[in-house]
Amino acid sequence: MSHNTFGHLFRITTFGESHGAALGCVVDGCPPGIALTAEEIQADLDRRKPGQSKYTTQRREADEVEILSGVFEDDRTGGQVTTGTPIALLIRNTDQRSKDYSEIRDRYRPGHADFTYDTKYGVRDYRGGGRSSARETAARVAAGAIARKVVPGITVRGALVQMGPHKIDRGNWDWDEVPRNPFFCPDAKAAALWADYLDGIRKAGSSIGAVIEVVADGVPAGLGAPVYGKLDQDIASAMMSINAVKGVEIGAGMASAELTGEENADEMRSRNEGGPHFLSNHAGGILGGISSGQPVVARFAVKPTSSILTPRRTVTATGEDTEIVTKGRHDPCVGIRAVPVGEAMLAIVLADHYLRHRGQTGRV
Ligand SMILES: Cc1cc2nc3c(=O)[nH]c(=O)nc-3n(C[C@H](O)[C@H](O)[C@H](O)COP(=O)(O)O)c2cc1C
């Protein structure tokens, strides 16, 4: 059984490898009549694309998206819209350097998926990790750009909130700051500190982990399918499916273990319209697996890039002890480019649940 498909009613299937001809996805289940252009998808892809600063991999991929199917422009009404049929998106690979990977052909990178892919499939694309390469996440970002348009009125945003041991000061949080620095950081002071910190990591040929927070505003109350398709459950699954993610939290997350019942309770007050007003959001916008109408908040931890220049002990494919140094072009902190990927996965889960809720209850 292979599993390259995610979602139920809004369903994406991704394909392709980092050193193959192209990668892409098929989005099935997108409702008809949604205005959609390649430029809109491109705008999201450009935020994930490599080579944008010295802090990300210098691989130069244009990541240009082509829409192959599922859209139509009626020359009487104008404006391209979705047709309700499968939307196929293609992103060609243009900057592979397969020789960069000759060192790892017969040895396994500790922390990467080389050993497990070899063990499972008996064949491994050593040039760039094949399907284990995070180039696959470009296809998710493209699909996410469509998902964002399915739920009316939602905004999905993400930010890097911790790099290595350095957390942002939440008091400085400013969404407008996020596009102004190369880290998607909402705290200008933290971004300045991270610049020096990551430069040191990069020059040492090392890497570092990070924490990303994704927030969806405008999510209607009622999305989520208890008891085995809870909204928080599906968000956790979506985030955990992103390369290098080792931890996911919703709302107060792990910190809720330290709270008392009084502190944790998101108290409610009535208001004239739009459901109750919550006085806090420890629940991350989800109660009983169903969205409450509050912002949906998830966080995920991304491990440090395993491809580093410091020699690490490993074994060869034939079982001998050896060492490995991974040359090539790698991000010193893959968490940075994981920000748009997290946003895309959250948008995809919300689009899927929006359609599922509408299908089951007839309401939105
Ligand atoms: C946006 C992004 C870019 C990544 N780039 C690299 C990279 O350049 N080199 C690398 O070793 N790992 C990179 N990774 C992580 C690997 O893809 C990942 O660690 C590997 O597939 C093993 O899977 P796992 O860490 O989920 O167990 C990246 C991850 C993300 C999210």
Short mmCIF file of C-alpha atoms in Angstrom, two decimals, residues 60-306:
data_model
loop_
_atom_site.label_atom_id
_atom_site.label_comp_id
_atom_site.label_asym_id
_atom_site.label_seq_id
_atom_site.Cartn_x
_atom_site.Cartn_y
_atom_site.Cartn_z
CA ARG A 60 18.12 27.66 -7.56
CA GLU A 61 14.70 26.35 -8.43
CA ALA A 62 12.21 28.67 -10.12
CA ASP A 63 9.42 26.44 -8.81
CA GLU A 64 7.19 27.64 -11.61
CA VAL A 65 3.77 26.07 -11.48
CA GLU A 66 1.68 25.04 -14.48
CA ILE A 67 -2.03 24.26 -14.14
CA LEU A 68 -2.65 21.32 -16.47
CA SER A 69 -6.35 20.69 -15.84
CA GLY A 70 -9.41 21.48 -13.77
CA VAL A 71 -9.82 25.15 -14.70
CA PHE A 72 -11.72 26.96 -17.43
CA GLU A 73 -12.09 30.52 -18.60
CA ASP A 74 -15.44 31.25 -20.24
CA ASP A 75 -14.78 34.06 -22.72
CA ARG A 76 -18.30 35.40 -22.14
CA THR A 77 -17.82 35.94 -18.42
CA GLY A 78 -14.02 36.09 -18.19
CA GLY A 79 -11.83 35.02 -15.28
CA GLN A 80 -10.51 31.51 -14.88
CA VAL A 81 -12.44 29.29 -12.45
CA THR A 82 -12.22 25.74 -11.15
CA THR A 83 -14.48 23.25 -12.92
CA GLY A 84 -14.91 20.71 -10.11
CA THR A 85 -12.71 18.21 -11.97
CA PRO A 86 -9.20 17.13 -10.91
CA ILE A 87 -6.74 20.02 -10.87
CA ALA A 88 -3.30 18.81 -11.94
CA LEU A 89 -0.35 21.04 -11.04
CA LEU A 90 3.17 20.56 -12.40
CA ILE A 91 6.46 22.02 -11.14
CA ARG A 92 9.50 21.12 -13.21
CA ASN A 93 12.88 20.48 -11.58
CA THR A 94 15.51 22.66 -13.18
CA ASP A 95 18.53 22.82 -10.85
CA GLN A 96 19.50 19.27 -9.95
CA ARG A 97 23.18 18.57 -9.36
CA SER A 98 23.21 14.84 -9.02
CA LYS A 99 26.98 14.64 -8.54
CA ASP A 100 26.59 16.40 -5.18
CA TYR A 101 25.19 13.16 -3.88
CA SER A 102 27.91 10.72 -5.01
CA GLU A 103 29.30 10.54 -1.42
CA ILE A 104 26.05 9.24 -0.03
CA ARG A 105 25.33 6.65 -2.69
CA ASP A 106 26.64 3.77 -0.61
CA ARG A 107 26.34 5.22 2.91
CA TYR A 108 23.43 6.24 5.02
CA ARG A 109 23.10 9.79 6.37
CA PRO A 110 22.36 9.59 10.09
CA GLY A 111 19.08 11.39 10.76
CA HIS A 112 17.91 11.10 7.14
CA ALA A 113 15.66 8.49 5.55
CA ASP A 114 18.38 6.69 3.53
CA PHE A 115 18.55 3.56 5.69
CA THR A 116 14.80 3.15 6.12
CA TYR A 117 13.98 3.76 2.43
CA ASP A 118 16.64 1.21 1.40
CA THR A 119 15.35 -1.31 3.93
CA LYS A 120 11.72 -0.85 2.91
CA TYR A 121 11.91 -0.55 -0.87
CA GLY A 122 15.27 -2.19 -1.70
CA VAL A 123 15.91 0.65 -4.13
CA ARG A 124 16.92 4.19 -3.17
CA ASP A 125 17.24 7.36 -5.21
CA TYR A 126 20.55 8.49 -3.66
CA ARG A 127 20.70 11.64 -5.80
CA GLY A 128 18.43 13.65 -3.59
CA GLY A 129 16.52 11.24 -1.42
CA GLY A 130 13.71 10.65 -3.94
CA ARG A 131 10.33 10.94 -2.22
CA SER A 132 12.00 11.58 1.13
CA SER A 133 13.30 14.89 -0.21
CA ALA A 134 11.40 17.91 1.01
CA ARG A 135 11.05 19.12 -2.57
CA GLU A 136 7.82 17.18 -2.35
CA THR A 137 6.55 19.92 -0.05
CA ALA A 138 6.42 22.33 -3.01
CA ALA A 139 3.47 20.31 -4.30
CA ARG A 140 1.74 20.66 -0.90
CA VAL A 141 2.23 24.41 -0.96
CA ALA A 142 0.68 24.56 -4.44
CA ALA A 143 -2.30 22.50 -3.29
CA GLY A 144 -2.57 24.64 -0.16
CA ALA A 145 -2.97 27.77 -2.29
CA ILE A 146 -6.15 26.23 -3.72
CA ALA A 147 -7.32 25.02 -0.30
CA ARG A 148 -7.11 28.56 1.07
CA LYS A 149 -9.82 29.55 -1.42
CA VAL A 150 -12.27 26.81 -0.46
CA VAL A 151 -13.29 28.05 3.00
CA PRO A 152 -14.79 31.54 2.63
CA GLY A 153 -13.19 34.20 4.79
CA ILE A 154 -10.34 32.22 6.34
CA THR A 155 -6.77 33.49 6.67
CA VAL A 156 -3.99 31.01 7.32
CA ARG A 157 -0.66 32.44 8.46
CA GLY A 158 2.53 30.99 9.89
CA ALA A 159 5.59 32.22 11.71
CA LEU A 160 8.87 30.87 13.08
CA VAL A 161 8.65 31.28 16.86
CA GLN A 162 11.85 29.56 17.99
CA MET A 163 15.23 28.88 16.40
CA GLY A 164 17.46 26.56 18.41
CA PRO A 165 17.22 27.79 22.02
CA HIS A 166 16.16 31.31 20.97
CA LYS A 167 12.41 31.95 21.35
CA ILE A 168 10.61 35.07 20.19
CA ASP A 169 9.18 37.52 22.72
CA ARG A 170 5.45 37.07 22.20
CA GLY A 171 4.90 40.63 23.38
CA ASN A 172 6.67 41.78 20.20
CA TRP A 173 4.46 39.68 17.88
CA ASP A 174 3.69 41.62 14.70
CA TRP A 175 2.35 39.75 11.65
CA ASP A 176 3.54 42.61 9.41
CA GLU A 177 7.11 41.78 10.45
CA VAL A 178 6.91 38.22 9.06
CA PRO A 179 7.57 39.06 5.37
CA ARG A 180 10.21 41.67 6.28
CA ASN A 181 12.90 39.25 7.45
CA PRO A 182 14.28 36.03 5.92
CA PHE A 183 13.01 33.86 8.81
CA PHE A 184 9.22 34.46 8.77
CA CYS A 185 9.80 35.83 12.28
CA PRO A 186 7.06 38.00 13.85
CA ASP A 187 9.50 39.61 16.33
CA ALA A 188 11.98 42.06 14.74
CA LYS A 189 14.39 41.82 17.68
CA ALA A 190 14.49 38.02 17.59
CA ALA A 191 15.03 38.11 13.80
CA ALA A 192 18.11 40.30 14.27
CA LEU A 193 19.52 37.91 16.86
CA TRP A 194 18.74 34.86 14.70
CA ALA A 195 20.64 36.40 11.76
CA ASP A 196 23.94 36.28 13.66
CA TYR A 197 23.14 33.00 15.32
CA LEU A 198 22.27 31.18 12.09
CA ASP A 199 25.23 32.68 10.26
CA GLY A 200 27.48 31.03 12.82
CA ILE A 201 25.68 27.70 12.41
CA ARG A 202 25.88 27.97 8.62
CA LYS A 203 29.58 28.86 8.53
CA ALA A 204 30.33 25.92 10.82
CA GLY A 205 28.61 23.61 8.30
CA SER A 206 26.10 22.68 10.99
CA SER A 207 22.33 23.00 11.31
CA ILE A 208 19.67 23.78 13.91
CA GLY A 209 16.03 23.01 14.67
CA ALA A 210 13.06 25.36 14.99
CA VAL A 211 9.43 25.73 16.08
CA ILE A 212 6.74 27.03 13.74
CA GLU A 213 3.30 28.34 14.71
CA VAL A 214 0.43 28.28 12.25
CA VAL A 215 -2.79 30.17 12.88
CA ALA A 216 -6.08 30.10 10.99
CA ASP A 217 -8.43 33.04 11.57
CA GLY A 218 -12.06 33.12 10.44
CA VAL A 219 -12.61 29.37 10.81
CA PRO A 220 -16.35 28.77 11.28
CA ALA A 221 -17.47 26.84 14.36
CA GLY A 222 -18.44 23.23 13.64
CA LEU A 223 -15.56 21.82 11.55
CA GLY A 224 -14.25 18.43 12.68
CA ALA A 225 -15.55 14.87 12.63
CA PRO A 226 -15.57 13.14 16.03
CA VAL A 227 -14.52 10.69 17.04
CA TYR A 228 -11.85 9.47 14.60
CA GLY A 229 -11.68 12.48 12.34
CA LYS A 230 -11.30 15.20 14.94
CA LEU A 231 -10.01 18.48 13.61
CA ASP A 232 -7.03 18.54 15.99
CA GLN A 233 -6.26 14.91 15.16
CA ASP A 234 -6.19 15.62 11.43
CA ILE A 235 -4.11 18.78 11.92
CA ALA A 236 -1.58 16.78 13.96
CA SER A 237 -1.45 14.16 11.22
CA ALA A 238 -1.00 16.83 8.55
CA MET A 239 1.84 18.57 10.39
CA MET A 240 3.54 15.33 11.35
CA SER A 241 3.55 14.30 7.66
CA ILE A 242 5.87 17.23 6.86
CA ASN A 243 9.52 16.27 6.52
CA ALA A 244 11.64 16.68 9.66
CA VAL A 245 8.68 17.37 11.98
CA LYS A 246 9.15 15.66 15.35
CA GLY A 247 6.48 17.29 17.51
CA VAL A 248 3.05 18.91 17.12
CA GLU A 249 0.94 20.87 19.59
CA ILE A 250 -2.51 22.41 19.45
CA GLY A 251 -3.27 25.52 21.50
CA ALA A 252 -1.44 25.41 24.84
CA GLY A 253 -0.12 21.99 23.80
CA MET A 254 2.53 20.47 26.05
CA ALA A 255 2.39 23.53 28.31
CA SER A 256 -1.21 22.65 29.25
CA ALA A 257 0.27 19.94 31.52
CA GLU A 258 1.45 22.77 33.79
CA LEU A 259 -1.90 24.59 33.93
CA THR A 260 -4.61 24.31 36.55
CA GLY A 261 -8.22 23.83 35.48
CA GLU A 262 -8.92 27.47 36.30
CA GLU A 263 -6.03 28.71 34.19
CA ASN A 264 -6.80 26.42 31.28
CA ALA A 265 -10.56 27.11 31.07
CA ASP A 266 -11.30 29.38 28.13
CA GLU A 267 -14.11 31.30 29.82
CA MET A 268 -17.05 32.47 27.73
CA ARG A 269 -19.23 35.58 27.64
CA SER A 270 -22.28 36.06 25.50
CA ARG A 271 -22.44 38.58 22.67
CA ASN A 272 -25.14 39.62 20.31
CA GLU A 273 -24.03 37.66 17.26
CA GLY A 274 -21.41 35.19 16.04
CA GLY A 275 -21.44 32.79 19.01
CA PRO A 276 -19.86 33.31 22.44
CA HIS A 277 -16.81 35.44 23.09
CA PHE A 278 -13.93 33.41 24.59
CA LEU A 279 -11.67 35.17 27.07
CA SER A 280 -8.61 33.03 26.19
CA ASN A 281 -7.65 30.33 23.68
CA HIS A 282 -5.75 27.54 25.41
CA ALA A 283 -7.79 25.07 23.36
CA GLY A 284 -6.30 26.37 20.10
CA GLY A 285 -9.78 26.88 18.67
CA ILE A 286 -10.85 23.23 18.95
CA LEU A 287 -13.12 21.59 21.56
CA GLY A 288 -14.11 17.94 21.31
CA GLY A 289 -12.42 17.76 17.92
CA ILE A 290 -14.71 20.50 16.55
CA SER A 291 -13.73 24.09 15.75
CA SER A 292 -15.16 26.61 18.22
CA GLY A 293 -14.98 29.67 16.00
CA GLN A 294 -11.81 30.86 17.77
CA PRO A 295 -8.53 31.03 15.80
CA VAL A 296 -7.14 27.53 15.19
CA VAL A 297 -3.56 27.45 16.51
CA ALA A 298 -1.01 24.67 15.95
CA ARG A 299 2.72 24.50 16.55
CA PHE A 300 5.29 22.04 15.25
CA ALA A 301 8.94 21.35 15.96
CA VAL A 302 11.30 20.75 13.05
CA LYS A 303 14.54 18.92 13.69
CA PRO A 304 17.92 20.22 12.45
CA THR A 305 18.89 19.37 8.86
CA SER A 306 20.64 16.02 8.95
#
